[in-house]
mmCIF file of C-alpha atoms in Angstrom:
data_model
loop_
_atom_site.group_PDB
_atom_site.id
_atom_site.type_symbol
_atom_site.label_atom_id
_atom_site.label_comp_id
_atom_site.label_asym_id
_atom_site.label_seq_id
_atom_site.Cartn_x
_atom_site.Cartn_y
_atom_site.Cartn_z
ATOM 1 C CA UNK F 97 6.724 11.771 -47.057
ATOM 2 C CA UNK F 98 6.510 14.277 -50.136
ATOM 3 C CA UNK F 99 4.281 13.099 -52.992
ATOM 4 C CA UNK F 100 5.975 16.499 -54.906
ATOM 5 C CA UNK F 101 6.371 15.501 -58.460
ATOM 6 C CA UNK F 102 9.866 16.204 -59.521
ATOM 7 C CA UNK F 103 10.570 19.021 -62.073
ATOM 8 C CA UNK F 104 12.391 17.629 -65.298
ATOM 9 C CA UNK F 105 13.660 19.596 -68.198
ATOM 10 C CA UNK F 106 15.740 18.003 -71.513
ATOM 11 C CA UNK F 107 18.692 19.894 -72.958
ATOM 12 C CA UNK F 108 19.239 19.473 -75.988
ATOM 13 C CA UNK F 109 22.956 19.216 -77.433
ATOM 14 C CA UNK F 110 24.640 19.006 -80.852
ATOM 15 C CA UNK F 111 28.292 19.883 -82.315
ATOM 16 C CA UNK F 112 29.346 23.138 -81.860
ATOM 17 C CA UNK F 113 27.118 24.158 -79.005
ATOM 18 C CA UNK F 114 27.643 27.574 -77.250
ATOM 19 C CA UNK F 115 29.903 25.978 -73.900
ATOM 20 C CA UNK F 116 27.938 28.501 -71.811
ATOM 21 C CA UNK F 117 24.774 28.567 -72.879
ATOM 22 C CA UNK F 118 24.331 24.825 -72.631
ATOM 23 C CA UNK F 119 26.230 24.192 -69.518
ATOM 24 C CA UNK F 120 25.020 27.703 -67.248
ATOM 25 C CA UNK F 121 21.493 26.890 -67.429
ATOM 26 C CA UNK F 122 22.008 22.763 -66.396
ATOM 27 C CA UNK F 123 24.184 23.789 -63.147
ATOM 28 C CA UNK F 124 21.440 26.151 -62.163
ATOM 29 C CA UNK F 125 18.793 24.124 -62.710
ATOM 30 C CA UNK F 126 20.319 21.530 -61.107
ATOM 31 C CA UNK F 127 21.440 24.067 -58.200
ATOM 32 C CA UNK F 128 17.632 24.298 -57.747
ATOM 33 C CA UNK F 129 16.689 20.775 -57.556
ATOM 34 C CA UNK F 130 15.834 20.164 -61.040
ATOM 35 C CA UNK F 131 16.532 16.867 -62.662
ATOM 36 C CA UNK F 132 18.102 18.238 -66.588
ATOM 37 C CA UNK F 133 18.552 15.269 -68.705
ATOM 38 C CA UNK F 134 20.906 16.236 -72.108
ATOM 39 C CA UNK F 135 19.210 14.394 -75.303
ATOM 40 C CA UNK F 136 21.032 14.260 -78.849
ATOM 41 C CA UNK F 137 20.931 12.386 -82.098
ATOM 42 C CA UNK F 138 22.653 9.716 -80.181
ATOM 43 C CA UNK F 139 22.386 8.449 -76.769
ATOM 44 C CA UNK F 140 26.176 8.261 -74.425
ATOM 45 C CA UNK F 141 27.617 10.514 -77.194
ATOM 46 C CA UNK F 142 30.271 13.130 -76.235
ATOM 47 C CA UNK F 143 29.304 16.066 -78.498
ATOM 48 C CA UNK F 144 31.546 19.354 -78.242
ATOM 49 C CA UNK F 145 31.097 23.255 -77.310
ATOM 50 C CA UNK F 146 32.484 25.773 -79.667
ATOM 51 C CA UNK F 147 35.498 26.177 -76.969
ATOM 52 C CA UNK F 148 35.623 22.471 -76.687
ATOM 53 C CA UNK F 149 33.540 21.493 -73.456
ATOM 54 C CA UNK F 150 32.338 18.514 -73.396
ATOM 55 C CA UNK F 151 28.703 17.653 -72.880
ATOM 56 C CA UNK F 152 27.855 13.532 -72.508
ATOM 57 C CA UNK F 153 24.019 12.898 -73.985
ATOM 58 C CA UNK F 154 21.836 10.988 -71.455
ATOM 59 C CA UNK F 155 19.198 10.062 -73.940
ATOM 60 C CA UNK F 156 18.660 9.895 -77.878
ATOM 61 C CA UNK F 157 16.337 12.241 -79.103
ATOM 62 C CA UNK F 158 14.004 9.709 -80.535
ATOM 63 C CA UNK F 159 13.829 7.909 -77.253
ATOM 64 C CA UNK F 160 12.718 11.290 -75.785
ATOM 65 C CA UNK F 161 8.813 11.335 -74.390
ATOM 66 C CA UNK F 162 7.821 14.748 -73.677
ATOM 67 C CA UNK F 163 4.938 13.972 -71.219
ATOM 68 C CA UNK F 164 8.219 13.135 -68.911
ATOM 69 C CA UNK F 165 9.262 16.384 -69.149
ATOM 70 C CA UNK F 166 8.449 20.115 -67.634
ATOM 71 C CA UNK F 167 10.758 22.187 -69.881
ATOM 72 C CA UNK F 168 12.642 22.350 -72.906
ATOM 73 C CA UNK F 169 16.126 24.194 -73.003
ATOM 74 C CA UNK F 170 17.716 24.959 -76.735
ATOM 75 C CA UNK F 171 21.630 26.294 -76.495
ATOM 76 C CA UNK F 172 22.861 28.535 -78.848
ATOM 77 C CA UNK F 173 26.285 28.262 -80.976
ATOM 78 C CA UNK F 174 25.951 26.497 -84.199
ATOM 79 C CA UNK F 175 23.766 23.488 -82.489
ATOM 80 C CA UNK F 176 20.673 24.888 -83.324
ATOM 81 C CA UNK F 177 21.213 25.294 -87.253
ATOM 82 C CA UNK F 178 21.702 21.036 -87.041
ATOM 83 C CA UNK F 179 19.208 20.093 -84.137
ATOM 84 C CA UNK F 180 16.339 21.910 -86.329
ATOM 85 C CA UNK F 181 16.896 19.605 -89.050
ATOM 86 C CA UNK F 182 15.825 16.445 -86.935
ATOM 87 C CA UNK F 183 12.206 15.798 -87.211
ATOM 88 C CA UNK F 184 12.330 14.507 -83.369
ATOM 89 C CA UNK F 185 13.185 18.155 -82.301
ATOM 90 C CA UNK F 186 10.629 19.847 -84.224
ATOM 91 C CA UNK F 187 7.877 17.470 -82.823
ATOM 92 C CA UNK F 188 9.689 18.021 -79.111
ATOM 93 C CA UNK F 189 9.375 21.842 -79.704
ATOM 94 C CA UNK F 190 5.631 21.980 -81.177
ATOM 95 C CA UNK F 191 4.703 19.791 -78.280
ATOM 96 C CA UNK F 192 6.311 21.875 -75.413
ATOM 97 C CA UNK F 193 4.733 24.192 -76.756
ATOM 98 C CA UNK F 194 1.158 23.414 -77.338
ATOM 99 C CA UNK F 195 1.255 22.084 -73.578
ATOM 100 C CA UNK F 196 2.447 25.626 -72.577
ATOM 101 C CA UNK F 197 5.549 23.563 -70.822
ATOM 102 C CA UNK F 198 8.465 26.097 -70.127
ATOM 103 C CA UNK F 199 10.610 26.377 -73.182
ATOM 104 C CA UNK F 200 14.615 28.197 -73.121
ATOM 105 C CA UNK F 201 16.080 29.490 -76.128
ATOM 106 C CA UNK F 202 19.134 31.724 -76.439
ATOM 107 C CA UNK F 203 21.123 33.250 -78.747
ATOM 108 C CA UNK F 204 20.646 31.178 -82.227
ATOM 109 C CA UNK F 205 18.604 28.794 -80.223
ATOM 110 C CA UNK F 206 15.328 30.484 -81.738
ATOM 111 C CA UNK F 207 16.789 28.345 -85.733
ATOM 112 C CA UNK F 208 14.798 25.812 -83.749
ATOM 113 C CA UNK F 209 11.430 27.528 -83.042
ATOM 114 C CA UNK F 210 11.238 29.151 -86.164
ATOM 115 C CA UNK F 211 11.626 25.444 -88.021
ATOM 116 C CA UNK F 212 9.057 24.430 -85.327
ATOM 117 C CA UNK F 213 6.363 26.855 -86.570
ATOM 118 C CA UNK F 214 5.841 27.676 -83.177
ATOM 119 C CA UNK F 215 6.871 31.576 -82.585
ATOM 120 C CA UNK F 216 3.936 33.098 -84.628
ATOM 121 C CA UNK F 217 2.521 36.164 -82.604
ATOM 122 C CA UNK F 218 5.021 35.181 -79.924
ATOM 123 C CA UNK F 219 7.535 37.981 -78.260
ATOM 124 C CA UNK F 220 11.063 37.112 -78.415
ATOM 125 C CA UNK F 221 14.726 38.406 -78.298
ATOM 126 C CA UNK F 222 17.442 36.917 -79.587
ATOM 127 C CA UNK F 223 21.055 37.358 -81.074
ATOM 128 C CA UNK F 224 20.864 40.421 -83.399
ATOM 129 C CA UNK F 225 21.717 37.821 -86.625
ATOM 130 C CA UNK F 226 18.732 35.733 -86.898
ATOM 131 C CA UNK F 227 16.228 38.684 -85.803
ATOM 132 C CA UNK F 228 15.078 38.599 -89.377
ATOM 133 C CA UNK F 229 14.661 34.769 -89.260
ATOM 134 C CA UNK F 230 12.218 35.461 -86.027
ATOM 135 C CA UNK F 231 10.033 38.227 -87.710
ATOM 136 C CA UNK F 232 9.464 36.129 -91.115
ATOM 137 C CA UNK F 233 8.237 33.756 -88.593
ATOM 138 C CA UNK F 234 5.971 35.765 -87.176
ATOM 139 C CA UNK F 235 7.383 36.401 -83.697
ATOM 140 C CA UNK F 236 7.825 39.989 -83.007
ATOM 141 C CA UNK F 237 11.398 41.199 -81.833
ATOM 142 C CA UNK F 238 12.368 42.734 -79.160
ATOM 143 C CA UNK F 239 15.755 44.445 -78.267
ATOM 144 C CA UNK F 240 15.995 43.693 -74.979
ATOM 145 C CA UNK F 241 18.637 41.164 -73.486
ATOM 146 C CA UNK F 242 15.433 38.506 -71.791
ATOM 147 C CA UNK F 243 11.780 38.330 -73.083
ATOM 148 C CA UNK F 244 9.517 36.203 -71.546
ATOM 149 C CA UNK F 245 5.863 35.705 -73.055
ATOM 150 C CA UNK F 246 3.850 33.086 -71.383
ATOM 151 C CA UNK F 247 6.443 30.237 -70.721
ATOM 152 C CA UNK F 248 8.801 31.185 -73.441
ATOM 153 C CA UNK F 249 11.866 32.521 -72.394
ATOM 154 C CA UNK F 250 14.493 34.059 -74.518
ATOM 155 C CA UNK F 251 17.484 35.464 -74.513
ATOM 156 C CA UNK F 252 20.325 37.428 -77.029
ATOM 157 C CA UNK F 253 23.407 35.588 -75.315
ATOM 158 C CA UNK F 254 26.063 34.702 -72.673
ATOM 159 C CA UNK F 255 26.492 37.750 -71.372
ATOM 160 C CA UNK F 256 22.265 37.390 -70.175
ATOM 161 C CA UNK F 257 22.250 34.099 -68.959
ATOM 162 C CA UNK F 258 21.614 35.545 -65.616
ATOM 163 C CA UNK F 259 18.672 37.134 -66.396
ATOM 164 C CA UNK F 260 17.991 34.269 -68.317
ATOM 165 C CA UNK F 261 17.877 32.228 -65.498
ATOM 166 C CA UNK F 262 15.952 33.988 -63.205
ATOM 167 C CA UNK F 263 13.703 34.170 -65.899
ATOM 168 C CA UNK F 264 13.148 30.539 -66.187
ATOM 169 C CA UNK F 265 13.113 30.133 -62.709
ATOM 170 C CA UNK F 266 10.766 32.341 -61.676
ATOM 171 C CA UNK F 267 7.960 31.124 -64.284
ATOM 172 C CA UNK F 268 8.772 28.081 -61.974
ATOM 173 C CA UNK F 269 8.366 30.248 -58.658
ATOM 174 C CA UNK F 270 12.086 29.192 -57.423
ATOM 175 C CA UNK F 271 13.283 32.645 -56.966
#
């Protein structure tokens, strides 16, 4: 009988999320054995991709503890500009990351972070657009299409997500 604790992570989902960039990194993880939960403003909500995927909300953000979970992912798309403005995020975020629990952002996904106050000192990438958003937040910028620094893992877009991945999953030793 295994007494192996299960690895969790929360997605987190709003209108307008990049399709890919939320739904790539839930089939892998799942591929892998790890339980992904998505969490929005409402619980059982349909909320919509850019392109028009759907994505179906397991839990409501305020009903979210984050002792339950092992990782954080943030999709990019316009999500990110409306998820930072929930107070429930922001405390998600800072606690992730004071825990040092594995935290994914791509693409815009950093909006979230940088309302967080949590990339200070941090190395990041991210989609060329809100590079200037990451520096006045004292992350330094990297041009590269994955940066990892301790268990942050970012990436610029789509096109990375598998580099992304293997990112993620290797700070998890799946690879």
């Amino acid at each position: 009988m295994s007494t192996t604790k299960k690895i969790r992570f929360i997605q987190l989902v709003d209108e307008a999320f990049e399709d890919l960039e939320l739904w790539y990194p839930v089939y892998r993880l799942r591929e892998a054995g790890i339980e992904v939960l998505l969490a929005g403003k409402e619980a059982n909500r349909v909320y919509h991709g850019k392109y028009g995927v759907p994505a179906t909300t397991d839990l409501r953000l305020a009903d979210v503890n984050p002792e339950d979970f092992d990782g954080l992912l943030i999709p990019g798309g316009w999500a990110p500009d409306k998820l930072r403005r929930y107070p429930e995020v922001l405390d998600l975020a800072r606690h992730m990351d004071q825990e040092n629990k594995i935290i994914g952002q791509i693409c815009h996904a950093g909006w979230v972070l940088v309302s967080a106050n949590t990339l200070k000192g941090k190395q990041v990438t991210s989609t060329p657009a809100i590079r200037d958003d990451l520096v006045n937040a004292g992350a330094h910028w990297i041009d590269e299409p994955v940066v990892t620094h301790g268990s942050l893992v970012s990436a610029k877009g789509p096109a990375d997500l598998p580099q992304y991945m293997r990112a993620l999953l290797s700070l998890m030793a799946l690879c």
